[in-house]
Short mmCIF file of C-alpha atoms and ligand atoms in Angstrom, two decimals:
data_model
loop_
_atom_site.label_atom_id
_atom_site.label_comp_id
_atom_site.label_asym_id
_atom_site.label_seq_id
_atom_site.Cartn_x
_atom_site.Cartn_y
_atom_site.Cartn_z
CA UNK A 1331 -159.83 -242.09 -23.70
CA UNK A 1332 -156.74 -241.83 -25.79
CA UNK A 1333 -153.24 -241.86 -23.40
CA UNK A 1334 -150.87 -239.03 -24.39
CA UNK A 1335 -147.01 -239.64 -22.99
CA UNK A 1336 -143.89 -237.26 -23.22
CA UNK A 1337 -141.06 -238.93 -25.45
CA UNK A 1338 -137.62 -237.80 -24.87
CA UNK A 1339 -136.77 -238.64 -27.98
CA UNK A 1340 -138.47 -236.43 -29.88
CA UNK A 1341 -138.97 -233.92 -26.94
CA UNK A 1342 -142.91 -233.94 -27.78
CA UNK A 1343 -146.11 -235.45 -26.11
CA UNK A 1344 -147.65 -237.51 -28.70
CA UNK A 1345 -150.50 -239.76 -28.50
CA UNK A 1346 -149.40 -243.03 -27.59
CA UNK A 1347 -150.28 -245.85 -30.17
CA UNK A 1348 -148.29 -249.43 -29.38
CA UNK A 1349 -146.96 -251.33 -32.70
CA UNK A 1350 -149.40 -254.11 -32.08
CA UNK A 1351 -152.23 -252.91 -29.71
CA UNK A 1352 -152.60 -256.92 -28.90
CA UNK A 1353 -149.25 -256.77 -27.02
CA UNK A 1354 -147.95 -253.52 -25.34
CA UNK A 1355 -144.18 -253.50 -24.69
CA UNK A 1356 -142.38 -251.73 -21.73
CA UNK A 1357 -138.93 -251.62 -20.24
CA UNK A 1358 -137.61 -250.21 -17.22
CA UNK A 1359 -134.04 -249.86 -16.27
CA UNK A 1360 -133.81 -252.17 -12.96
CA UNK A 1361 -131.43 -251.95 -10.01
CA UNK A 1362 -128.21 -252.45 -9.66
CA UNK A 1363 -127.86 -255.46 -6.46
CA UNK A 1364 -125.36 -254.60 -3.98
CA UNK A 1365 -126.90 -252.76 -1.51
CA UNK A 1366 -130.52 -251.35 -0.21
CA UNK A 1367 -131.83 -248.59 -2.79
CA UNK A 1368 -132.30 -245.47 -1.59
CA UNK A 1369 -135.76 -243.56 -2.09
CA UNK A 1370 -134.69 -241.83 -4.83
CA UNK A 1371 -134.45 -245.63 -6.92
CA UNK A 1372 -138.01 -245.72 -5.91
CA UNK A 1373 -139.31 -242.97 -7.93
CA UNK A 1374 -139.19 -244.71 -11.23
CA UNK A 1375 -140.90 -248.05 -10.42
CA UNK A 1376 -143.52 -246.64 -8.32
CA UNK A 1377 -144.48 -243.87 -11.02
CA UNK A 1378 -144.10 -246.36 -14.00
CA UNK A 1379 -146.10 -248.52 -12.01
CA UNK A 1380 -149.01 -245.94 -12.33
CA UNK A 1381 -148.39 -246.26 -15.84
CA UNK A 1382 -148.95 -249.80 -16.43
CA UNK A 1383 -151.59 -249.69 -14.40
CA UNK A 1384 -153.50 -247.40 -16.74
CA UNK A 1385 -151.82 -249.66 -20.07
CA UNK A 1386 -153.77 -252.57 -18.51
CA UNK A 1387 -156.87 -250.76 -18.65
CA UNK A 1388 -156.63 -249.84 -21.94
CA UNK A 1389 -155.10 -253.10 -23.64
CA UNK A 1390 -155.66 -256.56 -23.47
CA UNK A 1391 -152.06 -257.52 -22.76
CA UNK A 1392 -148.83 -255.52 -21.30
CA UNK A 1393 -145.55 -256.83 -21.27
CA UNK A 1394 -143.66 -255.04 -18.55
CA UNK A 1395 -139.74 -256.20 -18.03
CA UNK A 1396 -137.82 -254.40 -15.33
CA UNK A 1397 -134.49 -255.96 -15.13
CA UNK A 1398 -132.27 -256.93 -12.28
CA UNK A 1399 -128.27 -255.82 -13.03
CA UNK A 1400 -126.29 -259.14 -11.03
CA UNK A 1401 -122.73 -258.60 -12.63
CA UNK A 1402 -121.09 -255.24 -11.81
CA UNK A 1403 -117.86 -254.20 -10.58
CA UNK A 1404 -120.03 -252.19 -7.06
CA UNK A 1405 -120.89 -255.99 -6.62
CA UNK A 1406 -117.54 -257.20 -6.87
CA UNK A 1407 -116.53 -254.70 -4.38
CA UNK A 1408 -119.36 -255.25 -2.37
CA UNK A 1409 -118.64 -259.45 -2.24
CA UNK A 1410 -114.82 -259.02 -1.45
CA UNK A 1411 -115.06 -256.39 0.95
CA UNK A 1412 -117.43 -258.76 2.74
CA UNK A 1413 -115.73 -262.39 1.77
CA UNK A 1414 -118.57 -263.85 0.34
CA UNK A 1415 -119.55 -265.18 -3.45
CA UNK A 1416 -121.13 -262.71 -5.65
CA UNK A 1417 -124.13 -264.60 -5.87
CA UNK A 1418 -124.74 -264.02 -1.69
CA UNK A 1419 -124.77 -260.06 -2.50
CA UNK A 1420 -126.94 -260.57 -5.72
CA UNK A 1421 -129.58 -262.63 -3.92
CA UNK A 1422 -130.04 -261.13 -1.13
CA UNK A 1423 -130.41 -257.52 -2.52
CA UNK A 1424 -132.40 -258.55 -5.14
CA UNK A 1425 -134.87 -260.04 -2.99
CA UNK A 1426 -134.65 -256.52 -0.74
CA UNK A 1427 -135.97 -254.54 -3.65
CA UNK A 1428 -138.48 -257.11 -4.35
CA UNK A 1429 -139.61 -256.56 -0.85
CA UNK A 1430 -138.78 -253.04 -0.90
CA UNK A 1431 -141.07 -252.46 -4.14
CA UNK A 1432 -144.05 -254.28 -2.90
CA UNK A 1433 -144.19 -252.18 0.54
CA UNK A 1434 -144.44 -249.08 -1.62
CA UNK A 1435 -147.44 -251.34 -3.76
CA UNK A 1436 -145.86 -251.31 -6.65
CA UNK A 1437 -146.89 -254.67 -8.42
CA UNK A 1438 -144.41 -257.38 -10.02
CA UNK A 1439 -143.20 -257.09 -13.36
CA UNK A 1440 -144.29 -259.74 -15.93
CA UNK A 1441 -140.79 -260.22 -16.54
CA UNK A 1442 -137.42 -259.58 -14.41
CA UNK A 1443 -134.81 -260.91 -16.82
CA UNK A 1444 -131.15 -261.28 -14.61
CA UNK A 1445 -127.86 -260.19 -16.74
CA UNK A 1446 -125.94 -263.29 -15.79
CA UNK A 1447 -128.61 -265.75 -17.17
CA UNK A 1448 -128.63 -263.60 -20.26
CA UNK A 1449 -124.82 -264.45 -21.16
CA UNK A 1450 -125.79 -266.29 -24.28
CA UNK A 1451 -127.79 -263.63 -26.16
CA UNK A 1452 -125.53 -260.86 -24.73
CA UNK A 1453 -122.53 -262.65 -26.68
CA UNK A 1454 -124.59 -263.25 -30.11
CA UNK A 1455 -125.70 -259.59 -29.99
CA UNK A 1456 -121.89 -258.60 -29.67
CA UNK A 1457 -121.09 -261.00 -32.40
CA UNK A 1458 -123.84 -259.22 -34.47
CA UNK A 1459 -122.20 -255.98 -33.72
CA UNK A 1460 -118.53 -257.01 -34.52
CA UNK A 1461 -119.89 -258.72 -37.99
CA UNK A 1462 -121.40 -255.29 -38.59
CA UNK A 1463 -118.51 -253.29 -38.23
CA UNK A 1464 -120.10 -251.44 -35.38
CA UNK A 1465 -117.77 -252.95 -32.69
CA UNK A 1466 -114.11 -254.27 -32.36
CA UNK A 1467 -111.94 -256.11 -30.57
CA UNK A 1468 -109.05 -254.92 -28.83
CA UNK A 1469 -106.96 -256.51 -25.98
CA UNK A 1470 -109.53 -258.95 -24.64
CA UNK A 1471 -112.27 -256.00 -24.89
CA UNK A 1472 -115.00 -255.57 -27.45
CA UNK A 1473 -116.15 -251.84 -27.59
CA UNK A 1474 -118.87 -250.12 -29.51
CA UNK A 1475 -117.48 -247.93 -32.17
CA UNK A 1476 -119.21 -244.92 -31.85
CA UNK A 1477 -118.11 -243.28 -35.12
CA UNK A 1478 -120.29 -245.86 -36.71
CA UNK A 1479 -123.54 -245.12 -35.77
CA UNK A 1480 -124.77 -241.23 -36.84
CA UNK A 1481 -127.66 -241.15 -34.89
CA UNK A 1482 -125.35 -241.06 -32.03
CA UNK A 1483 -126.30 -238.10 -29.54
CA UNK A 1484 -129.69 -237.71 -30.96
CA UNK A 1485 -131.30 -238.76 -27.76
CA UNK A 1486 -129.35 -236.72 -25.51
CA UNK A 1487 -129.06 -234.03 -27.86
CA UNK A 1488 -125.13 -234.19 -27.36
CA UNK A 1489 -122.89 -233.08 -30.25
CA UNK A 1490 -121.92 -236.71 -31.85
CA UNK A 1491 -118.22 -234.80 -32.91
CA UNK A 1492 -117.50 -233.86 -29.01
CA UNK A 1493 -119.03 -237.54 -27.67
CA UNK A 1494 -116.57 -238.72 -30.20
CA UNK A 1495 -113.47 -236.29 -29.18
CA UNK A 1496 -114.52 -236.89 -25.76
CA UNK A 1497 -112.82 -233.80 -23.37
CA UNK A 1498 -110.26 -234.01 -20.46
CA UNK A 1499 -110.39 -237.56 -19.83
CA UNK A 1500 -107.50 -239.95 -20.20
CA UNK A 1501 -108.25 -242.44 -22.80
CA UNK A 1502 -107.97 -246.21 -22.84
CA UNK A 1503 -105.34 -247.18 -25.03
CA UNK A 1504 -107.65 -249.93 -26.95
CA UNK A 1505 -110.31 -247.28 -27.65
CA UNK A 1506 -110.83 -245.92 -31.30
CA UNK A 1507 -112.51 -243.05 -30.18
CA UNK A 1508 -113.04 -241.83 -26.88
CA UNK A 1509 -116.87 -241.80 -26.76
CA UNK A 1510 -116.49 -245.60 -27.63
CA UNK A 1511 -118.18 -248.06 -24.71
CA UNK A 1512 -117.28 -251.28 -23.60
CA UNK A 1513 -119.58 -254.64 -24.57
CA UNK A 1514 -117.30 -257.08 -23.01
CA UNK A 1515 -114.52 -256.48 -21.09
CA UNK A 1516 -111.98 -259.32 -20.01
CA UNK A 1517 -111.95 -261.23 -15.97
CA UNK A 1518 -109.36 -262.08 -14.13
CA UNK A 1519 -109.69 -265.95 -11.76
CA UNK A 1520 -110.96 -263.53 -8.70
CA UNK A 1521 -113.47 -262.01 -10.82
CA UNK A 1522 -116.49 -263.55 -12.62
CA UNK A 1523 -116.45 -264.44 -15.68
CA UNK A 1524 -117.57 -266.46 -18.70
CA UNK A 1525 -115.89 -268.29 -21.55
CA UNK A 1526 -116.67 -265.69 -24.65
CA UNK A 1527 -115.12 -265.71 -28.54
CA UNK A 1528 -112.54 -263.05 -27.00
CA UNK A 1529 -111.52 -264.78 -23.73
CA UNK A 1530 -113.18 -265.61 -20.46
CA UNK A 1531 -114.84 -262.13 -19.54
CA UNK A 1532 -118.27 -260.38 -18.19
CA UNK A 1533 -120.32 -257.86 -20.18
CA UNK A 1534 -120.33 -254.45 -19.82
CA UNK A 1535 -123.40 -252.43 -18.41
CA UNK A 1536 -125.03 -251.40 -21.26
CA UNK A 1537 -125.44 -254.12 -23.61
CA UNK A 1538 -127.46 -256.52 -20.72
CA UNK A 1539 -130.85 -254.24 -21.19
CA UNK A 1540 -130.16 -254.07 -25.26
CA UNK A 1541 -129.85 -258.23 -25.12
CA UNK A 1542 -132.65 -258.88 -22.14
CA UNK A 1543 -135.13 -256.27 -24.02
CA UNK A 1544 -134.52 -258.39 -27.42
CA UNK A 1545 -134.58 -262.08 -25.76
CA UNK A 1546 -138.28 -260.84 -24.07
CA UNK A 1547 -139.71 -258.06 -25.70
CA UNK A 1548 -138.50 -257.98 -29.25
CA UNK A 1549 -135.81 -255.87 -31.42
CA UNK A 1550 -138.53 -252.86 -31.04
CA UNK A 1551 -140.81 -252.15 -27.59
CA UNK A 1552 -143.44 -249.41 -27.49
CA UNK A 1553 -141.55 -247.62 -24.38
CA UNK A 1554 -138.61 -247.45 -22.57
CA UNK A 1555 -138.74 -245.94 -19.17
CA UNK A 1556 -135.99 -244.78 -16.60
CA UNK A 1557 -134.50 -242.44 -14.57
CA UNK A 1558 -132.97 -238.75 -16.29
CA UNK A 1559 -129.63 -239.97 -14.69
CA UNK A 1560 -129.58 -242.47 -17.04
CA UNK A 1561 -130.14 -240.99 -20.10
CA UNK A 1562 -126.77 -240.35 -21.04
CA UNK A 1563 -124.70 -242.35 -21.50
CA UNK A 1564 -126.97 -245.72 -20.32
CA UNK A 1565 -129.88 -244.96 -23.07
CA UNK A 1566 -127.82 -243.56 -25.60
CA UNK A 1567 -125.59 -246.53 -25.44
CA UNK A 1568 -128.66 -249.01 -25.69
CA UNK A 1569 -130.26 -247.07 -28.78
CA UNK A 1570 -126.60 -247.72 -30.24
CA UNK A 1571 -126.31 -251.07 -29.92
CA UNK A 1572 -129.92 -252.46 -30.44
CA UNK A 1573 -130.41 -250.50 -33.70
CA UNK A 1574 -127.30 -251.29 -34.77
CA UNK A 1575 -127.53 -255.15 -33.99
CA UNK A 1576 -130.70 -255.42 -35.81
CA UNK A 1577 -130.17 -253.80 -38.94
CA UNK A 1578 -131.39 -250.54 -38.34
CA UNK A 1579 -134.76 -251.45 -36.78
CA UNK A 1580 -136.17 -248.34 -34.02
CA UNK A 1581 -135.45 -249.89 -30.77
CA UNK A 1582 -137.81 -248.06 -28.39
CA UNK A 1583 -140.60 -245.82 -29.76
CA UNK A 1584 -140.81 -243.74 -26.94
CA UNK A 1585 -138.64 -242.75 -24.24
CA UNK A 1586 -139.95 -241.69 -21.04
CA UNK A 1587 -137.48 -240.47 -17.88
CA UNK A 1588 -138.69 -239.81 -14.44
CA UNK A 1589 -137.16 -236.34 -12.61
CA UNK A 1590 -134.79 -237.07 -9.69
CA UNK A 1591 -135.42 -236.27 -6.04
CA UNK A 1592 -133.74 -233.76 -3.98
CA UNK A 1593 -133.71 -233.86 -0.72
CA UNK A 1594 -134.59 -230.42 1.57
CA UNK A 1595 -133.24 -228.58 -1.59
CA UNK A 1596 -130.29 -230.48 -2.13
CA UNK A 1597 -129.10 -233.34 -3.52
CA UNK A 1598 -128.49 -235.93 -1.86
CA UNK A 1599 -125.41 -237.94 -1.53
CA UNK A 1600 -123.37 -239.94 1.38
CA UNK A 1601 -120.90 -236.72 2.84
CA UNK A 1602 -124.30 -234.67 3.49
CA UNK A 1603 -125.71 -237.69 5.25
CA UNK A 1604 -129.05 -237.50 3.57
CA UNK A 1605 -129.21 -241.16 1.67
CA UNK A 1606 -132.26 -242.70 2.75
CA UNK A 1607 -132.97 -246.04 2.24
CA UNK A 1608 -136.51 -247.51 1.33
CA UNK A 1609 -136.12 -250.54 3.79
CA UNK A 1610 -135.50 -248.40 6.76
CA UNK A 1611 -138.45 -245.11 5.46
CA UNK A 1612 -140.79 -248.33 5.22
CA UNK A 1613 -140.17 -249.05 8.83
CA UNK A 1614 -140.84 -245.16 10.04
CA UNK A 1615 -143.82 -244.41 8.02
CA UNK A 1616 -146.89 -245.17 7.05
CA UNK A 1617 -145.66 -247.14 3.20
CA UNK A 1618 -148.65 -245.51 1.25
CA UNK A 1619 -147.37 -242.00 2.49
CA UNK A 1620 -143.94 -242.83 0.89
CA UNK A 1621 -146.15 -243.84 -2.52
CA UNK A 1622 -148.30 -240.85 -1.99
CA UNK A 1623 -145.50 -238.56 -1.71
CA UNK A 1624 -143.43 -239.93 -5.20
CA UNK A 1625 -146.61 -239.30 -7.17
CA UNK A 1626 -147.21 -236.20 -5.48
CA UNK A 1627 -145.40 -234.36 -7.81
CA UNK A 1628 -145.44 -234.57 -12.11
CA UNK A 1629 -143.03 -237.61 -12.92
CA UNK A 1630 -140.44 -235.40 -15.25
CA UNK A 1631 -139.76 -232.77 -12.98
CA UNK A 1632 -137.79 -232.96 -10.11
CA UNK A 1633 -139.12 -233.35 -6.58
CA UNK A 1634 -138.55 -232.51 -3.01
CA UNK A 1635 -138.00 -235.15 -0.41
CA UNK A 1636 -138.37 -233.80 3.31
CA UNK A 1637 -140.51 -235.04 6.50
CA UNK A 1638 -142.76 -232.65 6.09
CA UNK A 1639 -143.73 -233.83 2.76
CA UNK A 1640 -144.24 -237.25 4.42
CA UNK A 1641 -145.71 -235.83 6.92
CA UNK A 1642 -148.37 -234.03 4.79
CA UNK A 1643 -149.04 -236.63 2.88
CA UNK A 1644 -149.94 -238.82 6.12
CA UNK A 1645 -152.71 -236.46 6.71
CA UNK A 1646 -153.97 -236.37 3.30
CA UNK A 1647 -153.81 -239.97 4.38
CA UNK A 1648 -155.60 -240.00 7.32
CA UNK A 1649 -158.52 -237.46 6.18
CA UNK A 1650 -159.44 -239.90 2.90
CA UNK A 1651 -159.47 -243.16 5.16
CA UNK A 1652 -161.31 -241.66 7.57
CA UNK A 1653 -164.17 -240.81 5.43
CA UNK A 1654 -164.01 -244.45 4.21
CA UNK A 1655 -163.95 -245.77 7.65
CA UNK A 1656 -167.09 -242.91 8.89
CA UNK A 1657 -168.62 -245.30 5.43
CA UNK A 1658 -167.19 -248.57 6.51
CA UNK A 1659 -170.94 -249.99 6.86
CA UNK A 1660 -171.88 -249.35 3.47
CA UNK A 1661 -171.99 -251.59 1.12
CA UNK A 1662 -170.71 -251.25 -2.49
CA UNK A 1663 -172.32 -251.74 -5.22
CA UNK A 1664 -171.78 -255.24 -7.03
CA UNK A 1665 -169.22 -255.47 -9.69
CA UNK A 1666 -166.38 -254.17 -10.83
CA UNK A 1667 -165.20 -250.63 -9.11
CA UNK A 1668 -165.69 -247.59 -11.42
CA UNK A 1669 -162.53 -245.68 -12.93
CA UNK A 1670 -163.25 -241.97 -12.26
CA UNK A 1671 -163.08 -240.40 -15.63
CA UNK A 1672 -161.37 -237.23 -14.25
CA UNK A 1673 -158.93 -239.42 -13.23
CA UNK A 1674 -158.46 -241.56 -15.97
CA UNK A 1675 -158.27 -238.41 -17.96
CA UNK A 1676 -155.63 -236.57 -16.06
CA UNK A 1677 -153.39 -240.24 -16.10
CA UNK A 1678 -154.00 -240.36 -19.85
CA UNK A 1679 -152.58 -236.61 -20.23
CA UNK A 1680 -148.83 -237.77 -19.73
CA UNK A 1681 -149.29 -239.13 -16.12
CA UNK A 1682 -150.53 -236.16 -14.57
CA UNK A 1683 -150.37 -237.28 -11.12
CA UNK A 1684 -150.45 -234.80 -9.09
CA UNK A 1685 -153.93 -233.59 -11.20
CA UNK A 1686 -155.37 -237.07 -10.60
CA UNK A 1687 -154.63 -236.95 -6.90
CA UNK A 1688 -156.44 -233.38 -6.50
CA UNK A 1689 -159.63 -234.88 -8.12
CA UNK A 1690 -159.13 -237.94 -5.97
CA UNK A 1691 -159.14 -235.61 -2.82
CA UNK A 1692 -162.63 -233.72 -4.92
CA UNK A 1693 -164.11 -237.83 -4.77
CA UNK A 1694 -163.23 -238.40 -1.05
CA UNK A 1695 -164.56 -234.93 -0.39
CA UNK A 1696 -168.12 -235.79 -2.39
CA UNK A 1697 -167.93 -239.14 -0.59
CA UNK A 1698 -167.90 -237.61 3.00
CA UNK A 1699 -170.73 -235.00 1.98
CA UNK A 1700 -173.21 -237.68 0.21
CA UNK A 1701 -172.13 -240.71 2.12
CA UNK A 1702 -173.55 -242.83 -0.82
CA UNK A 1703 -172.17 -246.49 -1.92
CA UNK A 1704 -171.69 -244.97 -5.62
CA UNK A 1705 -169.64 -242.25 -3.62
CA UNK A 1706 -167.46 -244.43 -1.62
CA UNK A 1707 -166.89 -247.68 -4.62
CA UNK A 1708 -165.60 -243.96 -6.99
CA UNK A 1709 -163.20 -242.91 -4.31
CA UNK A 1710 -162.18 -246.99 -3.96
CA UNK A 1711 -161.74 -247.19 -7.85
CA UNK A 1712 -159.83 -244.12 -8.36
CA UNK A 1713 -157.39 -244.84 -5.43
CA UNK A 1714 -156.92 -248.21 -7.36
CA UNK A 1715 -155.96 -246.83 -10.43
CA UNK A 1716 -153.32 -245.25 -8.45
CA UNK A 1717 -152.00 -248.09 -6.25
CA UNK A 1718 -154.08 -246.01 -3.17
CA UNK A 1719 -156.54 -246.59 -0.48
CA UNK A 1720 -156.38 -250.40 -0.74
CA UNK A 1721 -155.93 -251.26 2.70
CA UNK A 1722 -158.84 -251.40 5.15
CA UNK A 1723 -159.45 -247.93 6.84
CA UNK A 1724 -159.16 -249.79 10.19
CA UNK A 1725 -155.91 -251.16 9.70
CA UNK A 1726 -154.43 -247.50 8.59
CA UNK A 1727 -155.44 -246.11 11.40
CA UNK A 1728 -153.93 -248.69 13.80
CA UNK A 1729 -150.82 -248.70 12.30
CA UNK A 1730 -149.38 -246.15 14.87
CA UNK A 1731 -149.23 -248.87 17.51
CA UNK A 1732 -146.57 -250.63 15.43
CA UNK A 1733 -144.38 -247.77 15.09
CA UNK A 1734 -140.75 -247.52 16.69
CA UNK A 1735 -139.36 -243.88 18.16
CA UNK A 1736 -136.60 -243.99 15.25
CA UNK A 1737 -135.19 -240.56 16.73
CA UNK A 1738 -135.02 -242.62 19.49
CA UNK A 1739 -132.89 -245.03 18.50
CA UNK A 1740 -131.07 -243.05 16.21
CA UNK A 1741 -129.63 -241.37 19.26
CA UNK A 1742 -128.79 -244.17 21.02
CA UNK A 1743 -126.75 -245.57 17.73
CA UNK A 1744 -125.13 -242.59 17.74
CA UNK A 1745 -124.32 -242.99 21.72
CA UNK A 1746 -122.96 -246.66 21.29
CA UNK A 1747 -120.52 -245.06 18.01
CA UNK A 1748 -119.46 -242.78 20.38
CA UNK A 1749 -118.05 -245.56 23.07
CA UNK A 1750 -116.71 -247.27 20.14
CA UNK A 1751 -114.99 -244.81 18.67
CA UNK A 1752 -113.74 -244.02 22.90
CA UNK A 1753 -113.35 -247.89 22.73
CA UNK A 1754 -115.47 -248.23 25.86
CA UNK A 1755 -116.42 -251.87 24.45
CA UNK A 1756 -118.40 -252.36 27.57
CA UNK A 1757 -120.71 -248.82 27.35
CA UNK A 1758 -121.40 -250.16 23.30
CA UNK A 1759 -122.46 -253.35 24.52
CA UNK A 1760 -125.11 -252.07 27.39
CA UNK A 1761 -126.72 -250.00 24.16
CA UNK A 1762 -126.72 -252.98 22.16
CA UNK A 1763 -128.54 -255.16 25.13
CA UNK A 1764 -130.98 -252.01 25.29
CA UNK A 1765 -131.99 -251.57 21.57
CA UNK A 1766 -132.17 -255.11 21.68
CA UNK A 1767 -134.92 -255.23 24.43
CA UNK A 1768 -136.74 -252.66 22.58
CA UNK A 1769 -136.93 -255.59 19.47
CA UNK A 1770 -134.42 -253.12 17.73
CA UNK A 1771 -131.94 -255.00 15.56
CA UNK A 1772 -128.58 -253.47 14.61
CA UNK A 1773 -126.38 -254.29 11.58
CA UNK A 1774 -122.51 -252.39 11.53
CA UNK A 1775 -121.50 -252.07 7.91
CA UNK A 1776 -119.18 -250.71 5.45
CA UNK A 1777 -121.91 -247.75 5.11
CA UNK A 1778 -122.59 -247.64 9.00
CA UNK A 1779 -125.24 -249.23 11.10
CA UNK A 1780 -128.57 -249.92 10.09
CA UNK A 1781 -131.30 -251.05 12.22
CA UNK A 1782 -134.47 -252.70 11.74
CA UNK A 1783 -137.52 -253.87 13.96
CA UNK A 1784 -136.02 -257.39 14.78
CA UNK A 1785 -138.74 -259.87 13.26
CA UNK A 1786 -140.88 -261.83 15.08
ZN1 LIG B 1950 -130.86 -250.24 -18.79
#
């Protein structure tokens, strides 16, 4: 069954055919580690995850990087506001989203190249670039000279003149042109920074997925994945440099971006109080309702976050494990589980989710009418193509014995910042003892207090 994916790049779904069909290719733009991601992060790797899930099936190998961004100025901020090395922040955050990633089932990349251990080729690639006349030097930064490189704006469909012009913002004094973007940029003793041909320094943002995508998956991959946000400039920047730095070659043949999330309507962002974080949604509900809910909806357009939604797709939930557990004593058949081929088929046309998960609720549906082991091992292999229905039907259903009463506890947070803000130290401290007794642990932060089911 031939795959079909959207490529931004040429605004068309085309069949997909990889440059060597030995060795698929695939990028994803990883997190930035300074902080827990919020759910809207999550979109991306969960849906991609879908996605390599199906390239498996199809080819004998997939090379799937998804990189982890460990120098950034958010990290700098985050590590002096807190008085610790940049490396504390880095680790631990990068290990959350590992965590974070694997309660929503989305597997491991095969590779998750770091930026700072990718100093080396991110200097020889800006070398490359300077030799080419496609960067310069000015004032301890190297910047990419947009002017150079006509295909600018082509992904984006931006006007290359106006990038260039760039409109209302005050200029740099080293830049050339306005639309020009930094590849190195120069560190001061507090900051980190490595000895470079133009001083001791730290790269910019865009070059580290242009080097690690080289170092691990060659000067061209098959796809490039991310989220729309970063189209412009992160992706346009990226086609820039890698084309550029190797002579012309197509860096990624397709493109594909994921649709943000809204949240009740709106978007969300800190003053309307509506960030939510994947560590603390793992610990209210049911994880495979979270991963239900982001492939709910087709991958490029946007989508609605709201409890209901969660909600809902609990249900859906709870009515396809229950037929599995009503057909818990039946045996499947031996071998491998079948892939559904209505499935398959509505993966294969551009990731139709949301198709494959109405024929998934058409299997679990046939399953509870014929109660057959052909029935049940179907409705097993098409949840599996979709990173569903894994988990015994037993242990969904008890999972409600685990939960916490987050509105709960959110109240009684709320109660303690109250005496705090009174400073009634004391009042604070009797809230803390009694989320504490209920195994609630609380965390004050530059972003507030978080709380988490104390381990153990
Ligand atoms: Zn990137």
């Amino acid at each position: 069954m031939p795959i079909s994916l959207y490529n931004s790049l040429t605004r068309r779904t085309e069949p997909f055919a990889p440059l060597d069909p030995e060795r698929v290719t695939m990028y994803l733009c990883g997190p930035t580690v300074y902080n827990y991601v919020h759910i809207g992060n999550a979109r991306g790797p969960v849906v991609f995850d879908v996605l390599v899930r199906l390239l498996r099936r199809h080819y004998p190998q997939v090379l799937y990087a998804r990189n982890i961004t460990d120098v950034d100025d958010k990290i700098n901020t985050a590590a002096q506001q807190q008085g610790v090395p940049i490396g504390t922040i880095t680790g631990r955050f990068a290990q959350a989203y590992r965590e974070d990633m694997a309660g929503l089932g989305v597997a491991p990349p095969d590779i998750e190249p770091h930026a700072t251990t990718h100093i080396g080729p991110i200097i020889t690639m800006i070398e490359s670039l300077l030799d080419s006349g496609h960067a310069y030097a000015a004032e301890g930064h190297v910047l990419f000279d947009v002017g150079s490189f006509p295909a600018y704006g082509e992904l984006s469909g931006r006007d290359p003149e106006e990038l260039l012009a760039g409109a209302r913002v005050e200029v740099a004094p080293y830049k050339r042109n306005a639309g020009d973007f930094v590849l190195w940029k120069p560190s001061t003793s507090d900051l980190p920074g490595w000895d470079s041909p133009w001083g001791v320094g730290r790269p910019g943002w865009h070059i580290e997925c242009s080097a690690m995508s080289a170092a691990h998956l060659g000067d061209t991959i098959d796809i490039h994945a991310g989220g729309v946000d970063l189209l412009f400039p992160h992706h346009e920047n990226e086609i820039a440099q890698s084309t550029c730095a190797h002579g012309g070659k197509v860096f990624a043949r397709w493109w594909m971006h994921n649709g943000m999330l809204t949240f009740d309507g709106r978007k969300m962002s800190k003053s309307l109080g509506n960030v939510l974080l994947v560590h603390e949604l793992l610990q209210l509900h049911p994880p495979e309702a979270l991963r239900l809910r982001l492939l709910s909806g087709h991958y490029r357009q946007p989508l609605d976050w709201s409890e209901a939604a969660i909600t809902q797709a609990t249900s859906t939930l709870d009515g396809w494990y229950r037929v599995l557990r009503d057909l818990a004593g039946v045996e499947l058949p031996a071998g491998e589980l079948p892939v559904p081929e209505r499935i398959e088929a509505a993966l294969c046309d551009d990731l139709n989710t949301p198709q494959a998960l109405a024929e998934l609720s058409v299997l679990a549906d046939a399953a509870r009418q014929s109660g057959s082991a052909e029935a049940k091992a179907t409705l097993l292999g098409g949840g599996a193509l979709l990173g569903l229905l894994q988990q015994d039907a037993e242990a969904w259903f008890r999972r409600g014995e685990s939960t916490v009463d987050a509105a709960h506890i959110e109240e009684l947070l709320q109660q303690r910042q109250a005496a705090r803000a009174a400073r009634d130290f004391a009042r604070a401290d009797t809230i803390r003892d009694e989320l504490a007794a209920m195994n609630i642990a609380i965390e004050d932060g530059a972003q507030g207090t978080r709380w988490s089911v104390a381990k153990g």
